[in-house]
Short mmCIF file of C-alpha atoms and ligand atoms in Angstrom, two decimals:
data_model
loop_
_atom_site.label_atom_id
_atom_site.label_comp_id
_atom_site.label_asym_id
_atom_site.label_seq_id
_atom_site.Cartn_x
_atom_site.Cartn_y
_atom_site.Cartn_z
CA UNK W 1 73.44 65.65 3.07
CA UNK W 2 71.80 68.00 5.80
CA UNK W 3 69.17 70.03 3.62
CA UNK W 4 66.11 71.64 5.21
CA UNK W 5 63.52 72.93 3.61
CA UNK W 6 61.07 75.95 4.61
CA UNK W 7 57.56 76.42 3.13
CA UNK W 8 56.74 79.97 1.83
CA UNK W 9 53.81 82.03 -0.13
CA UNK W 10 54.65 84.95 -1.17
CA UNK W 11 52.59 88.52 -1.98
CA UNK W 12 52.50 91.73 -2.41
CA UNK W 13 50.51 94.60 -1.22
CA UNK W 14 50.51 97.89 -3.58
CA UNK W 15 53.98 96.71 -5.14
CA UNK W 16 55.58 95.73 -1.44
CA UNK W 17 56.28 92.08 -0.61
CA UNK W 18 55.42 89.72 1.98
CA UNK W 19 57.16 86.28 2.38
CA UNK W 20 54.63 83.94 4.69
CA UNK W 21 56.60 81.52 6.69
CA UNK W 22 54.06 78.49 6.86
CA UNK W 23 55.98 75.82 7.63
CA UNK W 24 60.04 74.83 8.75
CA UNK W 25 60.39 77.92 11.27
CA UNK W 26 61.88 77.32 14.40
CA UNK W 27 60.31 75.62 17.38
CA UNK W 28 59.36 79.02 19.99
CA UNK W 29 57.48 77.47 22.14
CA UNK W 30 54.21 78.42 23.69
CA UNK W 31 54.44 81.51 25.05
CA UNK W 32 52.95 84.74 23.64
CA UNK W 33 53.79 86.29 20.30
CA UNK W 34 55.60 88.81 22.12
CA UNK W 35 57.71 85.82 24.00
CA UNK W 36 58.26 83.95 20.84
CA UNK W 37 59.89 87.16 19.26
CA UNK W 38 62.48 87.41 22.25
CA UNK W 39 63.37 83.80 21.86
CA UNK W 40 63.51 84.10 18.03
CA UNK W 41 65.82 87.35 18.57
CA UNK W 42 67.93 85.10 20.89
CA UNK W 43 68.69 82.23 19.05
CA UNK W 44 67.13 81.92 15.40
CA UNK W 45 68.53 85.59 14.17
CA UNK W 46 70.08 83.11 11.30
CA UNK W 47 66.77 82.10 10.10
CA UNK W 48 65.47 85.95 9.37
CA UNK W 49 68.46 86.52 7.72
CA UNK W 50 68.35 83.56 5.78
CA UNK W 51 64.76 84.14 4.70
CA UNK W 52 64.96 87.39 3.69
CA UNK W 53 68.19 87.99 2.38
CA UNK W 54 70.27 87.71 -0.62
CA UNK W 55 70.04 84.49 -2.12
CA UNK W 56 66.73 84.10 -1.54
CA UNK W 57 65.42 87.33 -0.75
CA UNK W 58 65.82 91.34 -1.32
CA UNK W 59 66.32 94.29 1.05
CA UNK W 60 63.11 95.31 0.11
CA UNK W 61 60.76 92.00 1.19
CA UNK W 62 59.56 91.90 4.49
CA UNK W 63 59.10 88.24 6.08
CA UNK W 64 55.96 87.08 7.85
CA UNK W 65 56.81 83.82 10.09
CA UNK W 66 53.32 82.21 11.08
CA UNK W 67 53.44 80.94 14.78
CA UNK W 68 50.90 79.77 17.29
CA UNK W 69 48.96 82.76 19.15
CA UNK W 70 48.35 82.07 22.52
CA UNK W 71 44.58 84.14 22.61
CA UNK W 72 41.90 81.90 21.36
CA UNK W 73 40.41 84.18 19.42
CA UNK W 74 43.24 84.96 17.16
CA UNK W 75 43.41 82.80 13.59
CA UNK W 76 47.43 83.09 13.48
CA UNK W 77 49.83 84.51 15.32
CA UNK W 78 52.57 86.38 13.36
CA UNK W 79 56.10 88.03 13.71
CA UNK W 80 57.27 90.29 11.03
CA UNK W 81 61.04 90.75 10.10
CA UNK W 82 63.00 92.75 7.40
CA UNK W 83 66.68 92.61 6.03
CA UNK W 84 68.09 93.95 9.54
CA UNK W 85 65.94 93.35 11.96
CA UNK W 86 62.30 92.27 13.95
CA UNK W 87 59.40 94.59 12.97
CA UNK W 88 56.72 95.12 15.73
CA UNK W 89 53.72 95.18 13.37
CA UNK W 90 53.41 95.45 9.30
CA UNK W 91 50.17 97.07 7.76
CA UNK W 92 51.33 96.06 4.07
CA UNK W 93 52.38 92.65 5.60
CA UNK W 94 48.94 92.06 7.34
CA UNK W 95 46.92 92.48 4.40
CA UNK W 96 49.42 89.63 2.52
CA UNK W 97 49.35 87.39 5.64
CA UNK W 98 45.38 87.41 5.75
CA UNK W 99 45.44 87.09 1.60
CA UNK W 100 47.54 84.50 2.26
CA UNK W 101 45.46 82.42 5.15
CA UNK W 102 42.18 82.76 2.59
CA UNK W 103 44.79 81.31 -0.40
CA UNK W 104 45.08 78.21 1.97
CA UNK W 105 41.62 78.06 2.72
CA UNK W 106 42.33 78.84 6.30
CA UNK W 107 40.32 81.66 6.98
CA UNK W 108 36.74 83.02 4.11
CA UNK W 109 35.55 86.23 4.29
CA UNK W 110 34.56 88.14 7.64
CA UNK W 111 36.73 89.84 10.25
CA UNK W 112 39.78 87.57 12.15
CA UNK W 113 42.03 88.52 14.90
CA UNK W 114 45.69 88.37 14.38
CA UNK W 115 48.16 88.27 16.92
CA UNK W 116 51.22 90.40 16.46
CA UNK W 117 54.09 90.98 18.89
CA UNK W 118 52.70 94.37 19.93
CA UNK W 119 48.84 93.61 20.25
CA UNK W 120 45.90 91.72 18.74
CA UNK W 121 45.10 92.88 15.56
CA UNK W 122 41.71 92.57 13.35
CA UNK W 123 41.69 92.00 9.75
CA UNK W 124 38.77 91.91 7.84
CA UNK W 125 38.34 89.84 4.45
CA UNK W 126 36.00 91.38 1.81
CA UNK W 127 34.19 89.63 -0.76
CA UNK W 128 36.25 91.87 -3.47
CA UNK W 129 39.22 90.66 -1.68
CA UNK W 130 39.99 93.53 -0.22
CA UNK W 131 41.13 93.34 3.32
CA UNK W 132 40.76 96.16 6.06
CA UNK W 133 42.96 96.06 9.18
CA UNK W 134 42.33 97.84 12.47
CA UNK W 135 45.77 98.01 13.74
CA UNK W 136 46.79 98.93 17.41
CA UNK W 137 46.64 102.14 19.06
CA UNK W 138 48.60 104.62 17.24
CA UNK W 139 49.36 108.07 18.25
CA UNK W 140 51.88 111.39 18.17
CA UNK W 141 54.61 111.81 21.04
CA UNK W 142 56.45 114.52 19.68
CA UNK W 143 54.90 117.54 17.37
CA UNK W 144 57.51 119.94 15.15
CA UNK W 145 60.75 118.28 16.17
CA UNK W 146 63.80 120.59 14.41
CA UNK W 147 66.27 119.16 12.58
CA UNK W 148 69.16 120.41 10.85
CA UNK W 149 70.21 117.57 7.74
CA UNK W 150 73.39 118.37 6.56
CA UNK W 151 73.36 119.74 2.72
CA UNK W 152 69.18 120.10 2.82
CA UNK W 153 68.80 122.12 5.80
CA UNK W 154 66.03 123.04 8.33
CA UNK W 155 63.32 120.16 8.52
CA UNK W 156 60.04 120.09 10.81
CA UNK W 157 58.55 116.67 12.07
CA UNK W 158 56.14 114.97 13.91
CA UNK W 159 57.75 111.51 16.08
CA UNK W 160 54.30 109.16 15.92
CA UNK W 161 53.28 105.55 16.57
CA UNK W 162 51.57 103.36 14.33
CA UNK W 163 52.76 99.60 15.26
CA UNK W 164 56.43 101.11 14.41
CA UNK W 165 58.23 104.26 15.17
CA UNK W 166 58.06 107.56 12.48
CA UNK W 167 59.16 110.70 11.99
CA UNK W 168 56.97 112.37 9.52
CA UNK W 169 57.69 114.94 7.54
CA UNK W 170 55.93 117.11 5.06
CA UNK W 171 57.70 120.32 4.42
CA UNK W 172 60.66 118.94 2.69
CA UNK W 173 62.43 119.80 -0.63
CA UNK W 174 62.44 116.37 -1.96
CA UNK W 175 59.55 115.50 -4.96
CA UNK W 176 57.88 113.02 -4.84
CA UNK W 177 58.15 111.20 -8.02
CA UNK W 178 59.28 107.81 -8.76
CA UNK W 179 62.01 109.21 -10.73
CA UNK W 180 63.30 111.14 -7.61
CA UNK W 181 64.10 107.70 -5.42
CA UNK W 182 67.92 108.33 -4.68
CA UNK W 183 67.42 111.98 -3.50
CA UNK W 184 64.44 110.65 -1.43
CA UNK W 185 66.34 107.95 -0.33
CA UNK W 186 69.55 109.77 0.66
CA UNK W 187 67.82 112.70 2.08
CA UNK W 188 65.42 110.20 4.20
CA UNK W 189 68.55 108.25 5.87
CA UNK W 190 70.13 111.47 7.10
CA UNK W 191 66.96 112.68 8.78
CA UNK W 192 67.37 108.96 10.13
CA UNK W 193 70.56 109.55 11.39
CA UNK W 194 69.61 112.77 12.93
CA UNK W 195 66.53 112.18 14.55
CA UNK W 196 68.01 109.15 16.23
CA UNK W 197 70.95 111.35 17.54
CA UNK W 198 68.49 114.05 18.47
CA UNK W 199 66.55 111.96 21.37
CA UNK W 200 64.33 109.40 19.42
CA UNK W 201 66.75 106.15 18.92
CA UNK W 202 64.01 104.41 18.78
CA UNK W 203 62.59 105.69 14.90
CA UNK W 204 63.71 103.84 11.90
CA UNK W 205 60.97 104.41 9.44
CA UNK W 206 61.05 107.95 7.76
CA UNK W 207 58.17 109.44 6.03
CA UNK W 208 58.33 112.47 3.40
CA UNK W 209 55.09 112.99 2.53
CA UNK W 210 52.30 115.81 0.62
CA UNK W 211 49.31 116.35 -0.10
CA UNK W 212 48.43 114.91 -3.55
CA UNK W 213 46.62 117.48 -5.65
CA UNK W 214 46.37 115.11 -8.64
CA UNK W 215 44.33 112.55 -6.92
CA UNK W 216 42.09 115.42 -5.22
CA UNK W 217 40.95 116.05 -8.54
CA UNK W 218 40.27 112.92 -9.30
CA UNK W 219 36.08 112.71 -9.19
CA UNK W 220 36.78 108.71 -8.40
CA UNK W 221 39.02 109.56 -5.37
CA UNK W 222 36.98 112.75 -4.18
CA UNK W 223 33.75 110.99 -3.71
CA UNK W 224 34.95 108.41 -1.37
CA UNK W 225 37.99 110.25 0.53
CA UNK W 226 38.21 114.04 2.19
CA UNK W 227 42.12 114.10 1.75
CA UNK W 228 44.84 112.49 -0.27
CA UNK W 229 48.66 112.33 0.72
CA UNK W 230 51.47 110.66 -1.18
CA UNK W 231 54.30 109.14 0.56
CA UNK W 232 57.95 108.01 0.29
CA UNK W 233 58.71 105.62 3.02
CA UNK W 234 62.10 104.55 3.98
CA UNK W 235 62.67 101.63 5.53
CA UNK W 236 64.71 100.14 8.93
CA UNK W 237 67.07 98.80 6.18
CA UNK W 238 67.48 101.75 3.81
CA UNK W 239 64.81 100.21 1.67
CA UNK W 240 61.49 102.47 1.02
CA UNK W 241 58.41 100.74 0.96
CA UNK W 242 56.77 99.83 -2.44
CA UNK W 243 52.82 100.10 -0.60
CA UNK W 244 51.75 103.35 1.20
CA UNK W 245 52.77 101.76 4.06
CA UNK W 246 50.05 100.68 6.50
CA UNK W 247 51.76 101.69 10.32
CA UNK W 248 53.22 104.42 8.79
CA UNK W 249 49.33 105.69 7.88
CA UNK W 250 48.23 104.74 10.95
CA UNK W 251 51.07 107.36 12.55
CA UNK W 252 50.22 110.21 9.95
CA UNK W 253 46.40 109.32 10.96
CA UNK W 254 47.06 110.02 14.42
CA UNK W 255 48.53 113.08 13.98
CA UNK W 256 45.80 114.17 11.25
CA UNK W 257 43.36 113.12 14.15
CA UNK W 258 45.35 115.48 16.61
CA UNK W 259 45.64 118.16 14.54
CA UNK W 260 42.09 118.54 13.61
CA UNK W 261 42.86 118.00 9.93
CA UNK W 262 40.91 114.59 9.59
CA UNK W 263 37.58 113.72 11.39
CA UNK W 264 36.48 110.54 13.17
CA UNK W 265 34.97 107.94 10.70
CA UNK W 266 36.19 110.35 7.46
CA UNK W 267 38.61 108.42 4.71
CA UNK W 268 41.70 109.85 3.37
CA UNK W 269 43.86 108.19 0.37
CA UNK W 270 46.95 107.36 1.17
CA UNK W 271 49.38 106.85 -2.04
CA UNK W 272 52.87 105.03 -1.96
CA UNK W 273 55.79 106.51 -4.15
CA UNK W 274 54.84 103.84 -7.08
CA UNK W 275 51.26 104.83 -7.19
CA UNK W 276 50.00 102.29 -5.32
CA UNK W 277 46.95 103.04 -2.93
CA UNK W 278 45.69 102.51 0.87
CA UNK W 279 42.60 104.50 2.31
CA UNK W 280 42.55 105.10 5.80
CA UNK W 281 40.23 105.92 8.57
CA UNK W 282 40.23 106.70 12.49
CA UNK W 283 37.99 105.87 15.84
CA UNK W 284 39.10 107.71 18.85
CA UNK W 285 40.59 105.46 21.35
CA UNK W 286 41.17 108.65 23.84
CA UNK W 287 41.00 111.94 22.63
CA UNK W 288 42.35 113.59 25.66
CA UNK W 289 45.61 111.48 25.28
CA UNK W 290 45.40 111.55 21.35
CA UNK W 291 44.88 108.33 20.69
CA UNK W 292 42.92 106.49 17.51
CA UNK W 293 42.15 103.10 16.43
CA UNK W 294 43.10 103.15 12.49
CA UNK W 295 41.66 100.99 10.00
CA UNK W 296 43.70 100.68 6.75
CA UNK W 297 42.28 99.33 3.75
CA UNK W 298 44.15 97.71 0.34
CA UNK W 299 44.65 94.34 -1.50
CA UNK W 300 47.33 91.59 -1.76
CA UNK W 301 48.29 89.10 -4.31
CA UNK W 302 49.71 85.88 -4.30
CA UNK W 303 52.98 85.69 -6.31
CA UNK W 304 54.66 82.21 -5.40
CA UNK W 305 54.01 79.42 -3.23
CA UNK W 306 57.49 77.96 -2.79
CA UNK W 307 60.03 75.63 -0.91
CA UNK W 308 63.29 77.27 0.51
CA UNK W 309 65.91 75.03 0.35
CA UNK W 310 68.91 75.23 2.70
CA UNK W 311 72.09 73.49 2.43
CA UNK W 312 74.41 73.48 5.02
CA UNK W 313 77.12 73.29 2.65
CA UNK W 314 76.50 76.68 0.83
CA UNK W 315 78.67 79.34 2.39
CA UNK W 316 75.66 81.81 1.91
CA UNK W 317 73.19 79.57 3.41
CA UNK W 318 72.62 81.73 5.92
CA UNK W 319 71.77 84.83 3.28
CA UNK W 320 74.50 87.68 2.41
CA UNK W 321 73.88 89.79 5.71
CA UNK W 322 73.34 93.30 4.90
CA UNK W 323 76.44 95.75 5.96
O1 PYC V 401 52.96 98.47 5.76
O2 PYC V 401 53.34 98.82 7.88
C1 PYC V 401 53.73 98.60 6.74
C2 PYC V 401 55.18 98.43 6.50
C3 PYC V 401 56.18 98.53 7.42
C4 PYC V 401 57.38 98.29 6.72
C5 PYC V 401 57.07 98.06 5.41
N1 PYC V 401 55.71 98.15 5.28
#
């Protein structure tokens, strides 16, 4: 009976989940990360789908498939995925991919360099557990892009990259409560729709986001951050993320950094729609071109270590693909 079977830990960062691929993916060969991606795209779109999808997985869970990295330097090599497609980079997923490596005993505390399809990043491990990533080079390409969303109106955002494309927006009418998801949700896919149709195809992530005046006066929060925001963050597949959402700080810190808002070196809270927290920071990379190095801070748990089993005989083996 042709079964296979595909080793997995799974996490979560501030509420999100990562599923760690560490053994059974498909052979890639040796190339870079970057390479591997293109010839997982090509021919092994069946095994993201089958990871992350119904059976086996949610819309929500973002996959993490561990794979040789061709610099020396780098721990693990890693290629994130979601319910509909490849992600470049993962903040939330980084953190759970470095808890993971110290749950194996691969990696103790210090700092480690991961390599990702879009760049080398750095993760450190604190002794609290904690883990701080410096992610690539994130910055703004597009400042107060219109909008008109059908049935909500006028909406002002900035287009921004932090390891994945945004659109950030924080002068919306949606509020930001946990008990507000399906207006967030359904007001977040039609910017989708329209900012891809107004010259950015390339954005899938959405951000609604304010500042949080709860947390500001919170002495606990004050004497460690100069700002606090508090997201909703919808997701390639219609999902929102569960964490704050670590590219998608690294984009609002680039803009924050352009803007003048945020210094070099200060921290600023960033909380998800669930209460869950992440504090960012910036270097410069090139202030003339806008550019910062963001470090995002927040812990991950272990929740399972399991096998995947696949039989070849179970019309869903290869997941129920989402529509
Ligand atoms: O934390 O970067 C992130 C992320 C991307 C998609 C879901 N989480």
């Amino acid at each position: 009976m042709p079964i296979t079977e595909v080793q997995v830990i799974d996490s979560h960062t501030g509420g999100e989940p990562t599923r760690v691929v560490i053994d059974g993916g498909p052979d890639l060969g040796t190339g870079s990360v970057a390479q591997q991606l293109e010839i997982l795209k090509q021919s092994h779109d069946s095994f993201r789908r089958a990871v992350i999808n119904e059976p086996r997985g949610t819309d929500f869970l973002v996959g993490a498939l561990l794979v040789t990295p061709t610099s020396k330097s780098c721990v693990a090599g890693v290629i994130f995925f979601d319910n509909v497609k490849f992600i470049g980079m993962c903040g939330h997923g980084t953190i759970g991919v470095v808890a993971t490596l110290a749950y194996l005993g691969r990696i103790s505390c210090g700092v480690h360099q991961i390599e990702t399809p879009v760049g080398i990043v750095s993760a450190e491990l604190h002794q609290d557990g904690s883990v701080s990533i410096t992610n690539v080079p994130s910055f703004r390409i597009a400042k107060n892009v219109e909008l008109l969303i059908p049935s909500v109106g006028k909406i002002v955002g900035d287009v921004a990259w932090g390891g994945n494309w945004f659109y950030l927006v924080d002068d919306h009418p949606c509020r930001l409560e946990r008990n507000n998801l399906e207006q967030l949700t359904d007001v977040s896919w039609k910017i989708r729709i329209a900012i891809n149709e107004s010259g950015f195809p390339d954005v899938d992530h959405i951000i609604l986001f304010a500042p949080d005046a709860e947390e500001l006066n919170d002495p606990e929060i004050t004497t460690k951050a100069t700002m606090c925001s508090k997201n909703f963050v919808l997701c390639p597949g219609k999902a929102y993320d569960r964490s704050p959402c670590g590219t998608g700080t690294s984009a609002l810190l680039a803009c924050l950094a352009s803007d003048g808002v945020l210094s070099e070196g200060e921290t600023m809270v960033q909380k998800s729609i669930i209460g869950s927290h992440f504090t960012g920071r910036f270097l410069w990379e090139n202030k003339d071109r806008g550019t910062v190095i963001p470090t995002i801070t927040g812990e991950a748990y272990i929740t399972a270590k399991v096998n995947l089993v696949f039989d070849s005989r179970d019309p869903f083996c290869e997941g129920i693909a989402t529509e």
